mmCIF file of C-alpha atoms in Angstrom:
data_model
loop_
_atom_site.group_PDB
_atom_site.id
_atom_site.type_symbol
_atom_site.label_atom_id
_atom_site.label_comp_id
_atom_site.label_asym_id
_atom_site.label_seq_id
_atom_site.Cartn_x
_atom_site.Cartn_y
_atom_site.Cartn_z
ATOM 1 C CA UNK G 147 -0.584 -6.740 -16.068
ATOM 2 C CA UNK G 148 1.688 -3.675 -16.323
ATOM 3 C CA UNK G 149 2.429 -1.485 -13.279
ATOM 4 C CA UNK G 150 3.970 2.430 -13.248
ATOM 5 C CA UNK G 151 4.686 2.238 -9.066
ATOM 6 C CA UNK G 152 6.085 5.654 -8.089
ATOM 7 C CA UNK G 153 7.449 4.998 -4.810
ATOM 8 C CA UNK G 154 10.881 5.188 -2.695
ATOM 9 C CA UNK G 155 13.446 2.482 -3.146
ATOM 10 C CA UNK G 156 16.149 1.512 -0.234
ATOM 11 C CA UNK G 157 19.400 -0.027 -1.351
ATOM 12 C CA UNK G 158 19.387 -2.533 1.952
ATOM 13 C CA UNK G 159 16.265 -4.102 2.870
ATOM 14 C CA UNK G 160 12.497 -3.928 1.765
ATOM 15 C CA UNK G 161 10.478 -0.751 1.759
ATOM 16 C CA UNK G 162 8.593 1.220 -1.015
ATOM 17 C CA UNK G 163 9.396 -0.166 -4.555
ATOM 18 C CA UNK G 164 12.557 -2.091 -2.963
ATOM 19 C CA UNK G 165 9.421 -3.895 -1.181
ATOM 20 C CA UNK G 166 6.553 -3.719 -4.176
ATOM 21 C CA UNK G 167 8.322 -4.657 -7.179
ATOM 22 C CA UNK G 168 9.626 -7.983 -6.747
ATOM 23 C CA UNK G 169 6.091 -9.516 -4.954
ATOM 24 C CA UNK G 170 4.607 -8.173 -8.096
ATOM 25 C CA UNK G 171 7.368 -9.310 -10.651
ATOM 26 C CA UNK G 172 6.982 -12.837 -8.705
ATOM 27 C CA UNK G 173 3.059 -12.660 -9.613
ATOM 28 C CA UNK G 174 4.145 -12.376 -13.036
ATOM 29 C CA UNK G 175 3.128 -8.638 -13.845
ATOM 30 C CA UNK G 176 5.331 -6.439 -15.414
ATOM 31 C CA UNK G 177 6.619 -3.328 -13.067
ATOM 32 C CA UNK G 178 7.774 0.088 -14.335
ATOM 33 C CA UNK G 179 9.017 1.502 -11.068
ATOM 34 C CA UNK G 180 9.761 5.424 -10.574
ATOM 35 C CA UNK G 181 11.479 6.165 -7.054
ATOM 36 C CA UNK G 182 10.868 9.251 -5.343
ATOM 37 C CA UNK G 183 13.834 9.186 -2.943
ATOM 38 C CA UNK G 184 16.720 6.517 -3.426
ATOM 39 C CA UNK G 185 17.905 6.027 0.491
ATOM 40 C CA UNK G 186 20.907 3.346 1.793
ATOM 41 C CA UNK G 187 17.977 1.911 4.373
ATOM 42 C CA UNK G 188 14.318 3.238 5.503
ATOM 43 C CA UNK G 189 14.222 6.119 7.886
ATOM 44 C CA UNK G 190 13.216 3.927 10.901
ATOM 45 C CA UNK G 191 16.340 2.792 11.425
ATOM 46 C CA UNK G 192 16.658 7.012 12.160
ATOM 47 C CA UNK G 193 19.804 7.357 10.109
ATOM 48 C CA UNK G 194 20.192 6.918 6.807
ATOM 49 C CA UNK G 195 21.818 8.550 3.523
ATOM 50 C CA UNK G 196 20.843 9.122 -0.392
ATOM 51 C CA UNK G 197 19.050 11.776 -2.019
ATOM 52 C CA UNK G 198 15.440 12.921 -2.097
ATOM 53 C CA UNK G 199 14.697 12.883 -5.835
ATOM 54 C CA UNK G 200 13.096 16.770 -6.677
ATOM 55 C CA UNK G 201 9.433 16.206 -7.948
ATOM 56 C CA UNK G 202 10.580 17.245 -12.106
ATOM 57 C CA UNK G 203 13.003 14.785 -11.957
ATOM 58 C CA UNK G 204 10.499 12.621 -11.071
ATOM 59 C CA UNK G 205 8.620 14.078 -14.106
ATOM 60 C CA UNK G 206 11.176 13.584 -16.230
ATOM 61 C CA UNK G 207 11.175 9.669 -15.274
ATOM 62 C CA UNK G 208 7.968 9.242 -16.102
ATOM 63 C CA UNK G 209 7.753 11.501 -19.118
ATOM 64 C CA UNK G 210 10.173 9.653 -20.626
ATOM 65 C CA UNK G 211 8.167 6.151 -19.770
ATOM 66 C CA UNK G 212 4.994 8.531 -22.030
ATOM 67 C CA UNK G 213 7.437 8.826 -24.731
ATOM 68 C CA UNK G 214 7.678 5.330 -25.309
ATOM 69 C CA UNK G 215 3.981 4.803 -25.898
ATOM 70 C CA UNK G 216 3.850 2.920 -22.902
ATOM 71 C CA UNK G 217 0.538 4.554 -20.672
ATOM 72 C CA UNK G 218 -1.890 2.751 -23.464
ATOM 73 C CA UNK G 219 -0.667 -0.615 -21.849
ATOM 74 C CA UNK G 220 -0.573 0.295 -18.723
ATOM 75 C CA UNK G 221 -3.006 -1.481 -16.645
ATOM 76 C CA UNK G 222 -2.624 -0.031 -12.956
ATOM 77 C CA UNK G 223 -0.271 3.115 -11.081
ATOM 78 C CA UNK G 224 0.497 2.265 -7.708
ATOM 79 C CA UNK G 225 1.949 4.953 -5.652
ATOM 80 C CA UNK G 226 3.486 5.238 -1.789
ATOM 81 C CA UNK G 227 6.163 7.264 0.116
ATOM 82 C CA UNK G 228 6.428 10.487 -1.757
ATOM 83 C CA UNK G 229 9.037 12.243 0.006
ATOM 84 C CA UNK G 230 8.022 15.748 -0.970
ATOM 85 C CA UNK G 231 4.694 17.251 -1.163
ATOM 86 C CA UNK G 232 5.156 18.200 -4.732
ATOM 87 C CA UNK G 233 5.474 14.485 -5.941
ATOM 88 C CA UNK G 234 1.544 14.902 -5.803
ATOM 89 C CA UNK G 235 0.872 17.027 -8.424
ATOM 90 C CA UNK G 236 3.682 14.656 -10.478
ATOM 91 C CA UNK G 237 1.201 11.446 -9.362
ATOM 92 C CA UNK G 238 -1.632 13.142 -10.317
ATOM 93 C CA UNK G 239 -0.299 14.287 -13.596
ATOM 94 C CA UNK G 240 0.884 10.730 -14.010
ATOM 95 C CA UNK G 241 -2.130 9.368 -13.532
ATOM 96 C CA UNK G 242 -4.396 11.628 -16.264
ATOM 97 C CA UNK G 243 -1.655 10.770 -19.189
ATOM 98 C CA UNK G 244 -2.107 6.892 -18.176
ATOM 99 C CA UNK G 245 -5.964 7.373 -17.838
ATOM 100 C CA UNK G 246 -6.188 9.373 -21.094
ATOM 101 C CA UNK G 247 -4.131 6.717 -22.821
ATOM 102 C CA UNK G 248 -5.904 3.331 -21.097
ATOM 103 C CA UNK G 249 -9.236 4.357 -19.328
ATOM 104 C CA UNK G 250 -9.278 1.006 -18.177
ATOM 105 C CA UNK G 251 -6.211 1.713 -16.065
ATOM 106 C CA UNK G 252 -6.541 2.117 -12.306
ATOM 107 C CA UNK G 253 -4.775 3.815 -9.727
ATOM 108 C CA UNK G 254 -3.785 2.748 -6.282
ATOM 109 C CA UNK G 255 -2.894 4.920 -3.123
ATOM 110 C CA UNK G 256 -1.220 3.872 -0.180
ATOM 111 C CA UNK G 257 -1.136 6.875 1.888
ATOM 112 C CA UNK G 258 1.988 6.364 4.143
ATOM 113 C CA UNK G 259 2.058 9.026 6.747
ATOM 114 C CA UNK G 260 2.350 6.981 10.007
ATOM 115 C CA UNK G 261 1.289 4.433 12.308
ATOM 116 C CA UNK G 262 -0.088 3.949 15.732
ATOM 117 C CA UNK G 263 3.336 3.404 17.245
ATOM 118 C CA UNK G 264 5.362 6.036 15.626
ATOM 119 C CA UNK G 265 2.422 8.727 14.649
ATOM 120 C CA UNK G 266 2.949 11.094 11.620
ATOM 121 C CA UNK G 267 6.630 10.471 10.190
ATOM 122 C CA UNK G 268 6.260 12.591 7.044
ATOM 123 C CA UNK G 269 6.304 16.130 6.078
ATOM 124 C CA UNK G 270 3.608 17.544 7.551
ATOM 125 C CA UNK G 271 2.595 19.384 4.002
ATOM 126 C CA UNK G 272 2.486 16.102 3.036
ATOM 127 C CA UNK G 273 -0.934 14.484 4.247
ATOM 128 C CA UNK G 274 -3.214 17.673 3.593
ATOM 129 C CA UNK G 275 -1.830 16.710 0.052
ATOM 130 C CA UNK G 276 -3.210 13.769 -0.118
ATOM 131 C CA UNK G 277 -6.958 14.479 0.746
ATOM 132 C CA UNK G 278 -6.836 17.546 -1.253
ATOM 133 C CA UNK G 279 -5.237 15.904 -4.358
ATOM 134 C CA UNK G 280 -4.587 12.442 -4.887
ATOM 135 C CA UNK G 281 -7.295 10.908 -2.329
ATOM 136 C CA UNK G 282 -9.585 12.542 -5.488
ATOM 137 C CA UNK G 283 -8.395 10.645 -8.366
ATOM 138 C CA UNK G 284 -7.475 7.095 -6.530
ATOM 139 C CA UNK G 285 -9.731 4.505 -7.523
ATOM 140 C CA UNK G 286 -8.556 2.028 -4.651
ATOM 141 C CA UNK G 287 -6.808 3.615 -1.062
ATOM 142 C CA UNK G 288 -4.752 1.282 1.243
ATOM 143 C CA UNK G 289 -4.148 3.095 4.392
ATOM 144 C CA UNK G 290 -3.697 1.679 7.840
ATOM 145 C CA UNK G 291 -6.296 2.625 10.867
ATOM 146 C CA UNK G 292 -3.885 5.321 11.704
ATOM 147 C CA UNK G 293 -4.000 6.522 8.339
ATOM 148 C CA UNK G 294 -7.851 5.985 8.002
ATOM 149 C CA UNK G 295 -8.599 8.412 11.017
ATOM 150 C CA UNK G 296 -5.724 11.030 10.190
ATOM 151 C CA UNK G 297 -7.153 11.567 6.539
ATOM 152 C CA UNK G 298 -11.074 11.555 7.991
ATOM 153 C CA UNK G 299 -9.621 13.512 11.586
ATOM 154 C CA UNK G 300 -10.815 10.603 13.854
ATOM 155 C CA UNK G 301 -8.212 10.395 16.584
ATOM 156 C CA UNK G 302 -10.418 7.305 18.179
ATOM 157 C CA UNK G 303 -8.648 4.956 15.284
ATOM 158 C CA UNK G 304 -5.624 5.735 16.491
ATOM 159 C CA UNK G 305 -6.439 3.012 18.912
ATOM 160 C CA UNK G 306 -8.722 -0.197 19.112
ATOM 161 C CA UNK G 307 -12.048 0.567 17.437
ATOM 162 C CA UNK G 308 -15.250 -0.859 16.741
ATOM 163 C CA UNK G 309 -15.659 -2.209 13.083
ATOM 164 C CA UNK G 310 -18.694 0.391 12.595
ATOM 165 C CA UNK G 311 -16.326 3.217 13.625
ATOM 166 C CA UNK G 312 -14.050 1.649 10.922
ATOM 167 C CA UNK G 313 -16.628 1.392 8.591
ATOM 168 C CA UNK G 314 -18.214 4.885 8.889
ATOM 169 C CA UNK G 315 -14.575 6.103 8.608
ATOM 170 C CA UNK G 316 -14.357 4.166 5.515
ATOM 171 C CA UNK G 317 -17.386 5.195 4.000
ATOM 172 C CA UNK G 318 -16.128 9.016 4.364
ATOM 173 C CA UNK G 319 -13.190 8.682 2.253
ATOM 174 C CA UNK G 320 -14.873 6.604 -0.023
ATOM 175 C CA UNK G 321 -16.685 9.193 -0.851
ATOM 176 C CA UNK G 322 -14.158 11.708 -1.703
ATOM 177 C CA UNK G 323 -13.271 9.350 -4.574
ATOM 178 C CA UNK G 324 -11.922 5.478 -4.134
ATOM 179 C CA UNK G 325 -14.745 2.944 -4.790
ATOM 180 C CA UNK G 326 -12.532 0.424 -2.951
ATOM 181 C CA UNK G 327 -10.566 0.818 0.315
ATOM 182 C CA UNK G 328 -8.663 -1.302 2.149
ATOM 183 C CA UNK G 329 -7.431 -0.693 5.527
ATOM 184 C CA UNK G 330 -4.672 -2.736 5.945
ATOM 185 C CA UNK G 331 -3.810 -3.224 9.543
ATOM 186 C CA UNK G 332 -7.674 -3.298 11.846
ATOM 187 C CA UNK G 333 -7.482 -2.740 15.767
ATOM 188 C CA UNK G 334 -11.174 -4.162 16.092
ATOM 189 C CA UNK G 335 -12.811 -4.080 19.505
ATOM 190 C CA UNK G 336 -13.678 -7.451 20.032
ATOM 191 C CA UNK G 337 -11.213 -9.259 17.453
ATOM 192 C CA UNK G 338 -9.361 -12.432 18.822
ATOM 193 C CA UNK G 339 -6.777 -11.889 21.176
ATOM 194 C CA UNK G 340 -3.559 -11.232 19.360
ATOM 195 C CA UNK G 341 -5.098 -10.733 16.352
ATOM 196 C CA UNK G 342 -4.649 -7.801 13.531
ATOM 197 C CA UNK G 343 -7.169 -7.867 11.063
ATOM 198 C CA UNK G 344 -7.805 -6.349 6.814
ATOM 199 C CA UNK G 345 -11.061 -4.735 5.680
ATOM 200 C CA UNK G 346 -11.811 -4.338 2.287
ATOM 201 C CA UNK G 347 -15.052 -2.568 1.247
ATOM 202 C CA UNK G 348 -16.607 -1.648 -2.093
ATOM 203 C CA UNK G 349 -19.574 -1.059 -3.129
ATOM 204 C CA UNK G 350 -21.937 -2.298 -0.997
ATOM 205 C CA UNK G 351 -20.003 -4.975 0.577
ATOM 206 C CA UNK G 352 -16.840 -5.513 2.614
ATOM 207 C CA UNK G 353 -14.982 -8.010 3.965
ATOM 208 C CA UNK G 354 -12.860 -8.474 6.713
ATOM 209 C CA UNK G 355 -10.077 -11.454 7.360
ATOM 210 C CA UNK G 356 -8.300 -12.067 10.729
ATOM 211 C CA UNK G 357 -4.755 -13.214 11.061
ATOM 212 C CA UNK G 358 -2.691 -13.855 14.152
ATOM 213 C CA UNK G 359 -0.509 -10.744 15.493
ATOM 214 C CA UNK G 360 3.459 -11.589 15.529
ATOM 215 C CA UNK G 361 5.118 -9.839 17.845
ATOM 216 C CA UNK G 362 7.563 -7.337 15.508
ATOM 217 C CA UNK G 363 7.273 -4.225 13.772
ATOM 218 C CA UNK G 364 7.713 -5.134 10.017
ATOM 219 C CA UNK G 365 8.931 -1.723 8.161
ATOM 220 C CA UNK G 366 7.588 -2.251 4.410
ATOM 221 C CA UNK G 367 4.451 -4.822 5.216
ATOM 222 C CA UNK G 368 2.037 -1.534 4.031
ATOM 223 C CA UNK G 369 4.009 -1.746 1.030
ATOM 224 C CA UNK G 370 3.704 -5.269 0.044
ATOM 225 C CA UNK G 371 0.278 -5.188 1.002
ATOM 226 C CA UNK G 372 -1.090 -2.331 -1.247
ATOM 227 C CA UNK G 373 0.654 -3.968 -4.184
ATOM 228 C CA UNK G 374 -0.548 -7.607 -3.696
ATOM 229 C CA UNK G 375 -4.245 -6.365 -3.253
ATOM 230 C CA UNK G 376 -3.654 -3.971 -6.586
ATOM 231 C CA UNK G 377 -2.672 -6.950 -8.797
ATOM 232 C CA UNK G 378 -5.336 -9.488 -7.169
ATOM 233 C CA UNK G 379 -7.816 -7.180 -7.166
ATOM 234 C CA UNK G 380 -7.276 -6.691 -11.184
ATOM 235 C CA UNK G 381 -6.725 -10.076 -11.776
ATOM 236 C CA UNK G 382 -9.534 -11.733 -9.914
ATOM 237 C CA UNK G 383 -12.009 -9.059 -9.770
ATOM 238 C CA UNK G 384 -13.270 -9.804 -6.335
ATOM 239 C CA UNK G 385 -12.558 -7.681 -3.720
ATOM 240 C CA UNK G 386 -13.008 -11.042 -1.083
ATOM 241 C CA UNK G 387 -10.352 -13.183 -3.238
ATOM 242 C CA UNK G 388 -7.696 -10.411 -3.524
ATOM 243 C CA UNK G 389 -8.360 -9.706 0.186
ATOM 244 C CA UNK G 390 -7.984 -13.819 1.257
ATOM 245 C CA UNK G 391 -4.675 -14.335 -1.329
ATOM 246 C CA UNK G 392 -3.509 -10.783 0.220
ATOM 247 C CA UNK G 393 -3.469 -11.909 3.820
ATOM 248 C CA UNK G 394 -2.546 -15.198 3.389
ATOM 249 C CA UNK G 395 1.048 -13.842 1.336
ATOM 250 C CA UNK G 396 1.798 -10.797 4.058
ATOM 251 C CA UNK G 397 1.179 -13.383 6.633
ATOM 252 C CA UNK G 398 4.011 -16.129 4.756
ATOM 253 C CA UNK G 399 6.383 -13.088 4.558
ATOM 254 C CA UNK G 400 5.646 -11.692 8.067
ATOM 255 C CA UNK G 401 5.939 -15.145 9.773
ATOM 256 C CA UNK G 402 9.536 -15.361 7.998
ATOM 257 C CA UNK G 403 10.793 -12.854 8.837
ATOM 258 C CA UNK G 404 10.045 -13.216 12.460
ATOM 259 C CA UNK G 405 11.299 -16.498 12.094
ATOM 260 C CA UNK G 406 14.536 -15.221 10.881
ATOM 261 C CA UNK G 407 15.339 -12.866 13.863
ATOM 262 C CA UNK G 408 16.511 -10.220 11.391
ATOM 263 C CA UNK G 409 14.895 -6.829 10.734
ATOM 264 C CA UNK G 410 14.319 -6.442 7.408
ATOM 265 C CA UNK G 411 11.217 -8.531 5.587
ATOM 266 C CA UNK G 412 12.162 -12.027 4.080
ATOM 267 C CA UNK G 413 10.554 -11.617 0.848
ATOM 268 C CA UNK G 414 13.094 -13.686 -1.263
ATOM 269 C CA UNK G 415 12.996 -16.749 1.355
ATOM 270 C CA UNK G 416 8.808 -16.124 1.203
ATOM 271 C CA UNK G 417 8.454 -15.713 -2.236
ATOM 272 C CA UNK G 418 6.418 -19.041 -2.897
ATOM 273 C CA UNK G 419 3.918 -18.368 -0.764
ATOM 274 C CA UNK G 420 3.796 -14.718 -2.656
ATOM 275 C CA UNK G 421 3.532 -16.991 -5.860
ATOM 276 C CA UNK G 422 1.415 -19.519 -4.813
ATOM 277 C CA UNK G 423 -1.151 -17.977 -1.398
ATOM 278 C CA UNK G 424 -2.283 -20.840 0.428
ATOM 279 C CA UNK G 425 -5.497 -18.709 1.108
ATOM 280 C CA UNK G 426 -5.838 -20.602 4.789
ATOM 281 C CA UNK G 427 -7.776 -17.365 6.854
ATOM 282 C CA UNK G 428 -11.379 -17.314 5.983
ATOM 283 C CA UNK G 429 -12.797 -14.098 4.790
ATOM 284 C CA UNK G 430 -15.906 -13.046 6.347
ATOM 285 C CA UNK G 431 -18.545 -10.859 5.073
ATOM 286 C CA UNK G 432 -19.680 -7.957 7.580
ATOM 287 C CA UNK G 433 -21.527 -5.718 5.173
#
């Protein structure tokens, strides 16, 4: 498979492409990765330095990919941080030349705005973007609960939820355009304690798969998890596979790095069970 992922890259650590491109090299697809900003470090850390790339030079990156006949093999675009609100109309540009070229080829969304802990952390031109242009043309959508109830203005999924609220929320955004979503991080009213859960849905069905909650905040896991579910999903064609190797690879990386004591996410130490998911949480069907 063959990936244009228009994303950020950070020189230290794993965010954005620095966090999408390697799981997905290590899966043995081929990545043509386009950054939107190129920072020393992710902005959590609440300093950092580099430039935010301006949306035609972004263009001009992936003109230049056109020019080389590439879009007719490209199977998937992936696209995350933007940076700028004008990198949508570049995505969405993006993604007609690769459609027009391979109809075939998808295109994945992560929305990153936020999270439950820190809120909204982008430019706030940046999220009206989203519904109003690239939510439209995405074929699959990978936001977090936060995410899920900012784009669909549910404030209740800001916090634990039921898994209809989740669900109807779901439903909503599927039907601006996505056929699949999958909401990567699940507060679920009733789930295990110390739990965090993923639900995929499309079509008629969805799935959901519990793993255990480690206590850290993991900067980049949104990343890795759009990307892993992009390729599985294309590879496998099952929406309940993609979702079981998914979890099962975060959860190897997640459970390193926590094991580590460091910060950033272990994907080099983790990247077997990226190669190789020991698919050990069962997926459940709930629709």
């Amino acid at each position: 498979m063959r990936v244009l992922s228009i994303q950020s890259h950070v020189a230290y650590g794993h965010v954005g492409n620095s966090a999408a491109v390697f799981p997905l090299q290590r899966l043995g697809h081929e990545v043509w990765p386009v950054l939107t900003v190129n920072f020393s470090n992710h902005t959590g850390y609440g300093e950092w330095r580099g430039p935010l790339i301006a949306a035609e030079d972004v263009a001009e990156v992936i003109t230049g990919i056109g020019e080389r006949g590439a879009f007719a093999t490209c199977d998937a675009i992936l696209s995350g941080y933007q940076g700028s609100p004008e990198i949508a109309d570049v995505i969405v540009d993006a993604v007609a030349q690769v459609k027009a070229a391979n109809p075939e080829a998808t295109y994945t969304c992560d929305p990153v705005m936020g999270n439950a802990t820190s809120g909204c952390f982008v430019n706030p031109a940046i999220p009206p973007k989203y519904r109003s242009t690239i939510i439209p043309v995405a074929d699959l959508l990978t936001p977090n609960q936060f995410e899920l109830g900012f784009i669909t203005d549910r404030d209740g999924l800001s916090g634990a939820s039921s898994l209809e609220s989740v669900l109807e929320a779901v439903d909503e955004v599927r039907a601006l355009g996505p056929s699949t979503v999958l909401v990567t991080s699940v507060v679920r009213i009733g789930a295990p304690e110390d739990s965090i859960e993923m639900l995929a849905v499309t079509g008629d069905e969805a799935w959901l798969v519990t793993t255990p909650r480690l206590p850290m905040k993991a900067n980049g896991s949104g990343d890795i998890t759009a990307a892993l579910f992009t390729a599985h999903l294309r590879t496998t064609g099952s929406a309940a596979d993609a979702l079981a190797r998914t979890a099962s690879s975060v959860f190897a990386v997640l459970r390193a790095t926590h094991e580590s004591g460091e910060r950033e996410l272990r994907l080099i130490e983790a990247q077997d069970a990226i190669a190789s998911p020991a698919n050990e949480f069962v997926v459940e069907q709930v629709r």
